XYZ file of C-alpha atoms in Angstrom:
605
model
C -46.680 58.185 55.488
C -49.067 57.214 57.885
C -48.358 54.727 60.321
C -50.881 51.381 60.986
C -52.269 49.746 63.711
C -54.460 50.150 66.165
C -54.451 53.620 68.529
C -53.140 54.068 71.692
C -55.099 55.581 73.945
C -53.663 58.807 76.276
C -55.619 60.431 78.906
C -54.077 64.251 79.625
C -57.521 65.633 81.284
C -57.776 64.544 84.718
C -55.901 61.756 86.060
C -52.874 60.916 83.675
C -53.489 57.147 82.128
C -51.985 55.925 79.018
C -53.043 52.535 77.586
C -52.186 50.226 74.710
C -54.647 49.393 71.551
C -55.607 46.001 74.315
C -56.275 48.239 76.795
C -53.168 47.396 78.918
C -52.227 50.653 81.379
C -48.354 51.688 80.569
C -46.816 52.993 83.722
C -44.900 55.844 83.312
C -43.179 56.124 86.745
C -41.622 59.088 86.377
C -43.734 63.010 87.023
C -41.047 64.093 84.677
C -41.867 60.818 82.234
C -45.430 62.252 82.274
C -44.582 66.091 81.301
C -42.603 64.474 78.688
C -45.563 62.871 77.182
C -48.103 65.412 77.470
C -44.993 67.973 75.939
C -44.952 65.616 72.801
C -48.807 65.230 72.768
C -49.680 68.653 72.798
C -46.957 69.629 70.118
C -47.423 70.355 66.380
C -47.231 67.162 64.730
C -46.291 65.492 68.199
C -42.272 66.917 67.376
C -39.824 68.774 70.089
C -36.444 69.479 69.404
C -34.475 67.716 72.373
C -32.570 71.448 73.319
C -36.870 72.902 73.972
C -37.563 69.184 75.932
C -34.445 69.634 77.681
C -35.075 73.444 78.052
C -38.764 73.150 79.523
C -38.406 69.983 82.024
C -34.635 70.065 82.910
C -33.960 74.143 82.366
C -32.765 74.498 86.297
C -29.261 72.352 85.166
C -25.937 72.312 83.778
C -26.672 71.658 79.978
C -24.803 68.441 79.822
C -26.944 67.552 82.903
C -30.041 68.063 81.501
C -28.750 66.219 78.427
C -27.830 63.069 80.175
C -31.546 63.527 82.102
C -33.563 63.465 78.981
C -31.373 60.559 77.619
C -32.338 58.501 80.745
C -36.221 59.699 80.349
C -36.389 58.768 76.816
C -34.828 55.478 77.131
C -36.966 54.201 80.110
C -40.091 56.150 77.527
C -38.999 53.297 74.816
C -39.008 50.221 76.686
C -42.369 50.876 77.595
C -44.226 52.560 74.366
C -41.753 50.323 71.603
C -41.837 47.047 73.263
C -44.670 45.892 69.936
C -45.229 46.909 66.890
C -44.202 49.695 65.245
C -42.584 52.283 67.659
C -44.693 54.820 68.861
C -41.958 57.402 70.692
C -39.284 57.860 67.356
C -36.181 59.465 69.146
C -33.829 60.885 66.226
C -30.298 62.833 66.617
C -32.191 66.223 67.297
C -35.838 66.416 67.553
C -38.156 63.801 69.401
C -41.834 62.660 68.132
C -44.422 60.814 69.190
C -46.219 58.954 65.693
C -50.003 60.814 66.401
C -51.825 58.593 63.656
C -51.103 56.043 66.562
C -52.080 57.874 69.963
C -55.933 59.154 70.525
C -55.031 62.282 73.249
C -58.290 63.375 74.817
C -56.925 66.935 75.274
C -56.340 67.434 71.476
C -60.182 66.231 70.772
C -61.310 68.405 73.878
C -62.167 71.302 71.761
C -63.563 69.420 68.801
C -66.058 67.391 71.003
C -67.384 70.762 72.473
C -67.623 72.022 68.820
C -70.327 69.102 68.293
C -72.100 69.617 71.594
C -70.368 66.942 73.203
C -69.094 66.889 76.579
C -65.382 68.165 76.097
C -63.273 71.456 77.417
C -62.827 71.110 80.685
C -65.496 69.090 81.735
C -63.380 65.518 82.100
C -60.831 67.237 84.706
C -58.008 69.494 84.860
C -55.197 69.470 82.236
C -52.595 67.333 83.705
C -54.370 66.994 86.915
C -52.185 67.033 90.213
C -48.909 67.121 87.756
C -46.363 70.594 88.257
C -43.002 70.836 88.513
C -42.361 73.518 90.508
C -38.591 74.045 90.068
C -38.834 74.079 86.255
C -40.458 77.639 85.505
C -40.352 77.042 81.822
C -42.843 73.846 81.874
C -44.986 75.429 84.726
C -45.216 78.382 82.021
C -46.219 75.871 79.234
C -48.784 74.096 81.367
C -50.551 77.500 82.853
C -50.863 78.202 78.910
C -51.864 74.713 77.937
C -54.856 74.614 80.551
C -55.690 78.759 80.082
C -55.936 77.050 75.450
C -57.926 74.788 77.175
C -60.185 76.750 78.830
C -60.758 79.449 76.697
C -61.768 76.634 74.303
C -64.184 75.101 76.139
C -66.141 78.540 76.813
C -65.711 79.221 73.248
C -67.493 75.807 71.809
C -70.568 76.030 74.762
C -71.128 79.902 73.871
C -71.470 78.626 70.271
C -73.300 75.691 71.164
C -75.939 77.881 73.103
C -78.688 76.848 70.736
C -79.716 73.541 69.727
C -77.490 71.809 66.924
C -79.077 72.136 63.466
C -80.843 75.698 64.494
C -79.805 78.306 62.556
C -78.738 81.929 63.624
C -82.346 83.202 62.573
C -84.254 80.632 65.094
C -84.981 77.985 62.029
C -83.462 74.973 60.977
C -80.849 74.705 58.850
C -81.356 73.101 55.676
C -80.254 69.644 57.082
C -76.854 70.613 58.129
C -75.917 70.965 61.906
C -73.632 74.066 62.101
C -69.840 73.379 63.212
C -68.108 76.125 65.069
C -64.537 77.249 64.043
C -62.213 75.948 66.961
C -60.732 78.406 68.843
C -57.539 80.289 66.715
C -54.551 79.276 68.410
C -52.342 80.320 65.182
C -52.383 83.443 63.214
C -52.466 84.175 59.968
C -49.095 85.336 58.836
C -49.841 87.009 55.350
C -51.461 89.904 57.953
C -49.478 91.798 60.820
C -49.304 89.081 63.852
C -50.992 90.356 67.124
C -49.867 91.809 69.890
C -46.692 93.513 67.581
C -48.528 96.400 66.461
C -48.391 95.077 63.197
C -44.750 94.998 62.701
C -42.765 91.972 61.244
C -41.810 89.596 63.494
C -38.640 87.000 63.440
C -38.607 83.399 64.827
C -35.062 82.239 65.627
C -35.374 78.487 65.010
C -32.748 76.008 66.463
C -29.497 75.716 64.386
C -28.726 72.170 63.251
C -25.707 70.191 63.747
C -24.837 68.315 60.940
C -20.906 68.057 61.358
C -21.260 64.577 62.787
C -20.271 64.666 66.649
C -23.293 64.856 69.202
C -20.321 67.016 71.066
C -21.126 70.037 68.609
C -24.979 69.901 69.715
C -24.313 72.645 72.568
C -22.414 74.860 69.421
C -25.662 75.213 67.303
C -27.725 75.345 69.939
C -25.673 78.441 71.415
C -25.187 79.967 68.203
C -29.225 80.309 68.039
C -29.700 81.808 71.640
C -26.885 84.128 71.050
C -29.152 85.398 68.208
C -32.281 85.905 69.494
C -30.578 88.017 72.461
C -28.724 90.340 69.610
C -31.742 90.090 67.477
C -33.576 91.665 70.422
C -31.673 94.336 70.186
C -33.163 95.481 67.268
C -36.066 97.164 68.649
C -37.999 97.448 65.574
C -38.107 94.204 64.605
C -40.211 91.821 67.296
C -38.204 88.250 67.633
C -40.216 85.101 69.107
C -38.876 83.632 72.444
C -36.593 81.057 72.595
C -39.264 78.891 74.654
C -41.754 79.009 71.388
C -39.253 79.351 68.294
C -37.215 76.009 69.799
C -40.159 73.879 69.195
C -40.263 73.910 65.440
C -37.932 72.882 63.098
C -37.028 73.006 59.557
C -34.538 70.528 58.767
C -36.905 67.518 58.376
C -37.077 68.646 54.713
C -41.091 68.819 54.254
C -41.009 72.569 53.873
C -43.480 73.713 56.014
C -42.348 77.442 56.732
C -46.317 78.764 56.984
C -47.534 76.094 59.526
C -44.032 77.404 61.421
C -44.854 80.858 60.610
C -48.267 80.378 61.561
C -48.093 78.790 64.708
C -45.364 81.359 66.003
C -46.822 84.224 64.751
C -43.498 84.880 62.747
C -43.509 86.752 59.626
C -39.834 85.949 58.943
C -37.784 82.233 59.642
C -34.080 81.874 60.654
C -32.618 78.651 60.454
C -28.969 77.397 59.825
C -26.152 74.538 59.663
C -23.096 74.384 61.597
C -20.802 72.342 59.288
C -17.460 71.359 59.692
C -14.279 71.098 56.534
C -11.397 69.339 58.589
C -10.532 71.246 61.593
C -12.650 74.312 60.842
C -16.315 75.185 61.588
C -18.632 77.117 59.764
C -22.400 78.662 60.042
C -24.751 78.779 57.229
C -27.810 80.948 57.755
C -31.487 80.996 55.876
C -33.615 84.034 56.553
C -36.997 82.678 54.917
C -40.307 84.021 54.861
C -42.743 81.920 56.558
C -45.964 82.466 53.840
C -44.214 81.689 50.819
C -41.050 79.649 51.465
C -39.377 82.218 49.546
C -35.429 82.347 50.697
C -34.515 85.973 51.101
C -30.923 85.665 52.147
C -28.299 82.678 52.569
C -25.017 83.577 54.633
C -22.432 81.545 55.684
C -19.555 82.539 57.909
C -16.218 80.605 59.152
C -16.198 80.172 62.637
C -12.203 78.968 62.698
C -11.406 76.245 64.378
C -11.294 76.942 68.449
C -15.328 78.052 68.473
C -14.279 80.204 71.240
C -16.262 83.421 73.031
C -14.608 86.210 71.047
C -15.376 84.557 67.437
C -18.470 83.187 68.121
C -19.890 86.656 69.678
C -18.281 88.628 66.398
C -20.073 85.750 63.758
C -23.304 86.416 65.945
C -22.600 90.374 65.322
C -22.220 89.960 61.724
C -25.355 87.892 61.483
C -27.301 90.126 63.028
C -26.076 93.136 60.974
C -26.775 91.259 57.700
C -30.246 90.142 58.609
C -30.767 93.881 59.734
C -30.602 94.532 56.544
C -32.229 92.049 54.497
C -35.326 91.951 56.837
C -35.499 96.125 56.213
C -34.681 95.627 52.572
C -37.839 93.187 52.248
C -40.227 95.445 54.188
C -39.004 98.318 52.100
C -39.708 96.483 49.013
C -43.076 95.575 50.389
C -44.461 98.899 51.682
C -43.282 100.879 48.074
C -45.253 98.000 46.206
C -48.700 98.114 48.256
C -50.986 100.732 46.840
C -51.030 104.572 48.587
C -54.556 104.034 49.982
C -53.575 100.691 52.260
C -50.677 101.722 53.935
C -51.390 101.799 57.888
C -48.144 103.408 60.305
C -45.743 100.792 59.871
C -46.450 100.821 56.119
C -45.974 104.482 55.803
C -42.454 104.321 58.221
C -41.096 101.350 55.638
C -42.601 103.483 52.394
C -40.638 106.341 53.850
C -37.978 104.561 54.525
C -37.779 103.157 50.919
C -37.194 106.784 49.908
C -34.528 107.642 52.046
C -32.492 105.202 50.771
C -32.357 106.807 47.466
C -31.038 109.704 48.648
C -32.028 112.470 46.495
C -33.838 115.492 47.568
C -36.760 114.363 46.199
C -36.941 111.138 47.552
C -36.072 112.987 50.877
C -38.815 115.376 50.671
C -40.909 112.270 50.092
C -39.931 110.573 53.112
C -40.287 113.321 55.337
C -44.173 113.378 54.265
C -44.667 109.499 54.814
C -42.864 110.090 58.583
C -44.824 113.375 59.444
C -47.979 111.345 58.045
C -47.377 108.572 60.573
C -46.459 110.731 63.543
C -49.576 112.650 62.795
C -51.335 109.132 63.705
C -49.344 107.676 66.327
C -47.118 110.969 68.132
C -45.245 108.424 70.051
C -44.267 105.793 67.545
C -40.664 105.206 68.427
C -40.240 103.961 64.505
C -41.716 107.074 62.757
C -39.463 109.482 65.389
C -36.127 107.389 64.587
C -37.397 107.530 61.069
C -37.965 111.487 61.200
C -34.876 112.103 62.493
C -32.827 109.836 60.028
C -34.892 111.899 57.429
C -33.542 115.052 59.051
C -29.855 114.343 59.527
C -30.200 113.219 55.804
C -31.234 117.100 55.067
C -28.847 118.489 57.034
C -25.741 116.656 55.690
C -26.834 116.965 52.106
C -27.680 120.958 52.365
C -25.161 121.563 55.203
C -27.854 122.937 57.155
C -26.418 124.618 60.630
C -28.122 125.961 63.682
C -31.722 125.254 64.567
C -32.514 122.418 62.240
C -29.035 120.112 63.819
C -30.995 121.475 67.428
C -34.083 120.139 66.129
C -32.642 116.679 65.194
C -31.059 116.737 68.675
C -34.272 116.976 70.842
C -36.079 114.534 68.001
C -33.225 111.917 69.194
C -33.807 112.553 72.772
C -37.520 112.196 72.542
C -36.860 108.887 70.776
C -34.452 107.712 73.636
C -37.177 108.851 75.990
C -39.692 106.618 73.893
C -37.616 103.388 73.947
C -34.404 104.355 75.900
C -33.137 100.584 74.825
C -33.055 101.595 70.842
C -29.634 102.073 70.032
C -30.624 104.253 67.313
C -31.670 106.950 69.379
C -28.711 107.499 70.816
C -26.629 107.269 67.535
C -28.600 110.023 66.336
C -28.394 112.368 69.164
C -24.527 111.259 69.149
C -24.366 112.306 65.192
C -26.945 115.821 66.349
C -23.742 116.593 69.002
C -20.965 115.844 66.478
C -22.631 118.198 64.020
C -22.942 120.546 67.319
C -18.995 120.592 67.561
C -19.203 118.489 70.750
C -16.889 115.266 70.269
C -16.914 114.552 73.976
C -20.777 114.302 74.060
C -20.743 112.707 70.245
C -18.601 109.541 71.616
C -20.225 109.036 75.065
C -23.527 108.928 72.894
C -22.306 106.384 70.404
C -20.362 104.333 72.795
C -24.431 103.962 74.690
C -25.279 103.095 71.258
C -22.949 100.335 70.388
C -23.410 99.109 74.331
C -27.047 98.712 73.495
C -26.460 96.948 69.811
C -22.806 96.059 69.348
C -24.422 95.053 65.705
C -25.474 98.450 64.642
C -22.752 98.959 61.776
C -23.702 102.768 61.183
C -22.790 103.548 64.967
C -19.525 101.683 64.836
C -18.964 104.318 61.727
C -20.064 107.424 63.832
C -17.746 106.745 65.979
C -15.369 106.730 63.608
C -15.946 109.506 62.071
C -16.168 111.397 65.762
C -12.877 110.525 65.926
C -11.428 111.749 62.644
C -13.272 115.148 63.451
C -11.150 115.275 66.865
C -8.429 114.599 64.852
C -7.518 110.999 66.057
C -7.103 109.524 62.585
C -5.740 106.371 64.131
C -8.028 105.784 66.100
C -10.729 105.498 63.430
C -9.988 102.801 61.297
C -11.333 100.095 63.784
C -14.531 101.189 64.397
C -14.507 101.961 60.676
C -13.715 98.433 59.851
C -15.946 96.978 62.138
C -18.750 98.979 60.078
C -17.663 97.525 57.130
C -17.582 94.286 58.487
C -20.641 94.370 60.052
C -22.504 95.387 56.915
C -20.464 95.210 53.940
C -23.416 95.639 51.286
C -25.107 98.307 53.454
C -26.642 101.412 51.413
C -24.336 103.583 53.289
C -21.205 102.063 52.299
C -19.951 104.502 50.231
C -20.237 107.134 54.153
C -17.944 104.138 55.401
C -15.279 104.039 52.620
C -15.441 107.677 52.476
C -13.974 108.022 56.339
C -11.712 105.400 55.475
C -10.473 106.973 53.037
C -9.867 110.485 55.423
C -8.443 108.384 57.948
C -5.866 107.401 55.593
C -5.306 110.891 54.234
C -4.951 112.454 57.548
C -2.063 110.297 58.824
C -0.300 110.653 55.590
C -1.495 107.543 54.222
C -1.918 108.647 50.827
C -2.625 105.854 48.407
C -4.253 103.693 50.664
C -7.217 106.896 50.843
C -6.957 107.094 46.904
C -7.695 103.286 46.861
C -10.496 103.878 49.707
C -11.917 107.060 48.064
C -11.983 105.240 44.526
C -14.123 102.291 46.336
C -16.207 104.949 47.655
C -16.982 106.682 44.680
C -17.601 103.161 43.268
C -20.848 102.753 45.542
C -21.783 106.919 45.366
C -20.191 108.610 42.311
C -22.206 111.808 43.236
C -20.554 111.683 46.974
C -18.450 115.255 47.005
C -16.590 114.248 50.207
C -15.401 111.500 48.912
C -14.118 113.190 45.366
C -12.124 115.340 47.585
C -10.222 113.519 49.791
C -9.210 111.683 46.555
C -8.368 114.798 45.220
C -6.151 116.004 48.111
C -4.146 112.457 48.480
C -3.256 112.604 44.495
C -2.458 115.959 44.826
C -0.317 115.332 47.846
C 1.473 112.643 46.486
C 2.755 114.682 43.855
C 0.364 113.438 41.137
C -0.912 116.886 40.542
C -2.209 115.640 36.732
C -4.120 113.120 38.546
C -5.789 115.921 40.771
C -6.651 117.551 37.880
C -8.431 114.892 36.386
C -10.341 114.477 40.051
C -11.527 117.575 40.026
C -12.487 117.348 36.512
C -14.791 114.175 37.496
C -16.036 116.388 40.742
C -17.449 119.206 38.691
C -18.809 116.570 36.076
C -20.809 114.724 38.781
C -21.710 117.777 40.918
C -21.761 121.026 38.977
C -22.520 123.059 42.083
C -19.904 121.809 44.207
C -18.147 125.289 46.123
C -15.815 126.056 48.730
C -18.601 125.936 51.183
C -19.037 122.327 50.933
C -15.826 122.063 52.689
C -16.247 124.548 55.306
C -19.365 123.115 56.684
C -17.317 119.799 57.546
C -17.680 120.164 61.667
C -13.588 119.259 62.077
C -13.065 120.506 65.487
C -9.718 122.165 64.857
C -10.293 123.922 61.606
C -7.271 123.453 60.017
C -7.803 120.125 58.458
C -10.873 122.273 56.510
C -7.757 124.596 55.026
C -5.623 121.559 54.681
C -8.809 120.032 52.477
C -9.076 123.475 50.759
C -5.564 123.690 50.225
C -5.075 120.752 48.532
C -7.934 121.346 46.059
C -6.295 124.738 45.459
C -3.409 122.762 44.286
C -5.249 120.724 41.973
C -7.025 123.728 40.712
C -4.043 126.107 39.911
C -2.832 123.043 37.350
C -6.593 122.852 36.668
C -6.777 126.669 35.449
C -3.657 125.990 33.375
C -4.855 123.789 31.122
C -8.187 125.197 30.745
C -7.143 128.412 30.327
C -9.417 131.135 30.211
C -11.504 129.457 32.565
C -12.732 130.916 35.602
C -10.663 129.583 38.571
C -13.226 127.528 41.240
C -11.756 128.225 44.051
C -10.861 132.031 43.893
């Protein structure tokens, strides 16, 4: 609701002056008083959350100094602005405002006033004239952009205004309408690919809200949301808006407005959350949203425990990431296979692609590799479409146990890709995978420990590493990074690789029905996945259940008719007796097999 009375009156071009709806000057003593004012003047609906005040004007201190700072700036702001009528500076638990339907700011007319051939822009004096803070890099930043807005503005409305209001384009006069120019775009339009992103999707980190009660918990939330947008960054195909931009919006006033957020960040894609507290213990609820419809994609919510110290908060902020990962790549996947063949620019044909991949049949794969030659064929050096490629290709090579040149040619695809963007962790997971195919565990692990360095939240590296590991034959030393896959990503599409290596794990040190239990789960995700069928078979077998072996091989050659020895051989174990030890086993089941079918050719020979 709109407030009443009459307007204050605030002068930002030129000398700073503020007065009252009597004229009256306010003295705002304080330079830091006046950035303040011109921070909440300039902002979208006159709103900062106090961590982006205290960030911009107080970012050089300790944050419970530059808490305490603001506090002291805001109350000496009140006496002065609130001292009649209604107030005009509204100071709530987490966000400042200044009430806009009371204040008249030259600087936000500037542009307008030059739209209607009026004097405006520039021409009453300098943005914030004489006013810098030169110790505070993150308001000098603001203020550069402020007067460059400014500026470009100005030039804008006089080039437009360059003939005589009411003229038209064709030298006549307009048919008694003078023509308005459209103000300079200081917002994009988010239902297109934002600028400057190369028309990728891009993810504003908004600040978390505390809602468990104690100001104390303010620093908690407001850490949580930094610590994403560093991991998010680490995500190299998905662009993720600075802290210094996302931090001045806000969704928890409850009016909704996701596309003036989107829009005015350039953000695709929201994040926002609670921290919460039930007795002793906190928790983190997370909304990924996207900005043009309000539509919520994904809600998560994770238990922090009760200490909120380094170690848990760093592995909630890895599990966040990994979950968004994928919901963010599920919704561009859904996207790109929806839009019609004939619209789909790069990143359209990389997602498309990708949408294929995921089903993992040899079709689908064949399609995929199409849509990724397609969009290397227009941009050679899009670090996307070469990750993509060689996904596409590992994908080939696992499920036709290809050898030789092609696991070469996924190598140097990898290493071009590192070369590309040497900070993508993927890169270096694939050329890890390339050298574990290679028989090269040494290599394999140095690779995917870069990897995990680079994005501690990439779940399908944690499981590489893993599985480099059970190939060397260090069983044991698999499960973690196994388990930190699984936690990482628990409803990935490549779950069923995860459980599978589990399951082997287990096997290998003797573990038998905790890899049955693993393989079943597995199978539950992938009933077509042969790997998995077989370690099954083997721990049954092994645990003396041969007519349970039976039946597992029985459901093999159901749900894979060409299944052979072969398989089995390809498997890159570095000493090959665990390949005779997998053999072996389904030897067992087969002998048993060949006895109750008898008459039956024997599969194994």
């Amino acid at each position: 609701m709109a407030s009443t009375g009459a307007p204050f009156t605030l002068n930002l071009l030129g000398a700073f002056r503020l007065l009252t709806p009597s004229g009256e000057r306010v003295e705002v003593s304080s330079r830091k008083g006046v950035a303040l004012m011109a921070l909440l003047a300039m902002a979208h609906k006159g709103e900062h959350t106090r961590g982006w005040l205290q960030d911009k004007l107080w970012g050089s201190r300790q944050s419970a100094q530059a808490r305490a700072s603001l506090r002291r700036e805001l109350s000496n702001l009140r006496k002065a602005l609130n001292a009649d009528g209604p107030p005009l500076l509204i100071c709530e638990r987490d966000r400042v405002r200044l009430d806009l339907d009371r204040l008249r700011v030259d600087a936000r007319e500037a542009d307008a006033d030059a739209a209607r051939g009026e004097p405006g822009g520039m021409a009453h004096g300098e943005f914030l004239e004489g006013i810098d803070l030169a110790s505070e890099d993150g308001f000098e930043d603001w203020l550069r952009e402020q007067r460059e807005i400014l500026r470009q503005g100005a030039a804008e409305a006089r080039s437009w205004g360059g003939r005589p209001i009411g003229e038209s384009a064709k030298g006549g006069l307009a048919s008694g309408v003078a023509p308005v120019p459209p103000l300079p775009s200081r917002i994009v339009d988010v239902s297109q690919p934002a600028p400057g992103f190369g028309g990728r999707p891009a993810l504003a980190v908004l600040p978390f809200v505390n809602v468990t009660g104690e100001r104390a918990n303010d620093y908690l939330a407001e850490g949580i949301s930094e610590d994403l947008i560093d991991r998010l960054s680490k995500l190299r195909w998905l662009p993720v808006i600075a802290r210094s931009s996302s931090f001045a919006f806000s969704l928890d006033n409850g009016d909704g407005d996701e596309r003036a957020a989107g829009e005015g960040l350039g953000a695709k894609y929201l994040l926002g959350g609670r921290l919460r507290t039930a007795g002793d213990d906190f928790s983190v609820t997370a909304c990924l949203t996207e900005a043009a419809t309000g539509q919520v994609l994904l809600s998560h919510r994770l238990h922090l425990g009760g200490a909120g110290s380094p170690d848990t908060l760093e592995a909630l902020v890895a599990d966040l990431v990994a979950v968004l990962d994928a919901g963010i790549d599920h919704a561009e996947q859904a996207r790109a296979h929806a839009k019609p063949r004939s619209d789909l620019n790069v990143n359209d044909l990389i997602w498309r692609g990708r949408w294929h991949l995921n089903r993992f049949t040899r079709e689908d794969s064949r399609a995929a590799k199409r849509l990724f030659a397609e969009a290397l064929a227009l941009e050679p050096d899009s670090p996307e479409a070469l990750i993509q490629s060689t996904f596409c290709l590992a994908w080939s090579i696992w499920a036709e146990r290809k050898t030789g040149l092609q696991i070469v040619e996924m190598l140097k695809l990898a290493q071009r890709a590192m070369i590309v963007v040497p900070e993508d962790s993927r890169g270096h997971m694939l050329a890890g995978v390339a050298e574990l195919w290679m028989r090269r565990p040494h290599r394999a692990k140095a690779l995917l420990a870069q990897a995990i360095s680079l994005n501690p939240s990439l779940a399908l590296a944690h499981a590489e590493l893993g599985s480099a590991r059970i190939l060397a034959g260090e069983a044991a030393e698999a499960i973690e990074p196994l388990k930190t896959a699984l936690r990482l990503s628990p409803n990935d599409q490549q779950v069923f690789y995860i459980l599978g290596e589990i399951a082997m794990a287990h096997a290998m040190m003797g573990e038998l029905r905790q890899a049955v239990d693993h393989a079943d789960q597995s199978l539950i995700h992938r009933a077509a996945y042969w790997y998995a069928h077989v370690i099954k078979i083997n721990a049954l077998a092994r645990s003396g259940d041969l007519e349970g072996a039976r039946a597992a091989l029985d459901e093999l050659m159901t749900v894979k008719p060409d299944f052979e020895p072969a398989f089995v051989e390809w498997l890159p174990f570095m000493d090959s007796a665990w390949t005779d030890w997998l053999k072996d086993g389904l030897a067992m089941a087969d002998s048993l097999r060949r006895e109750v079918r008898s008459g039956v050719g024997a599969l194994l020979g």
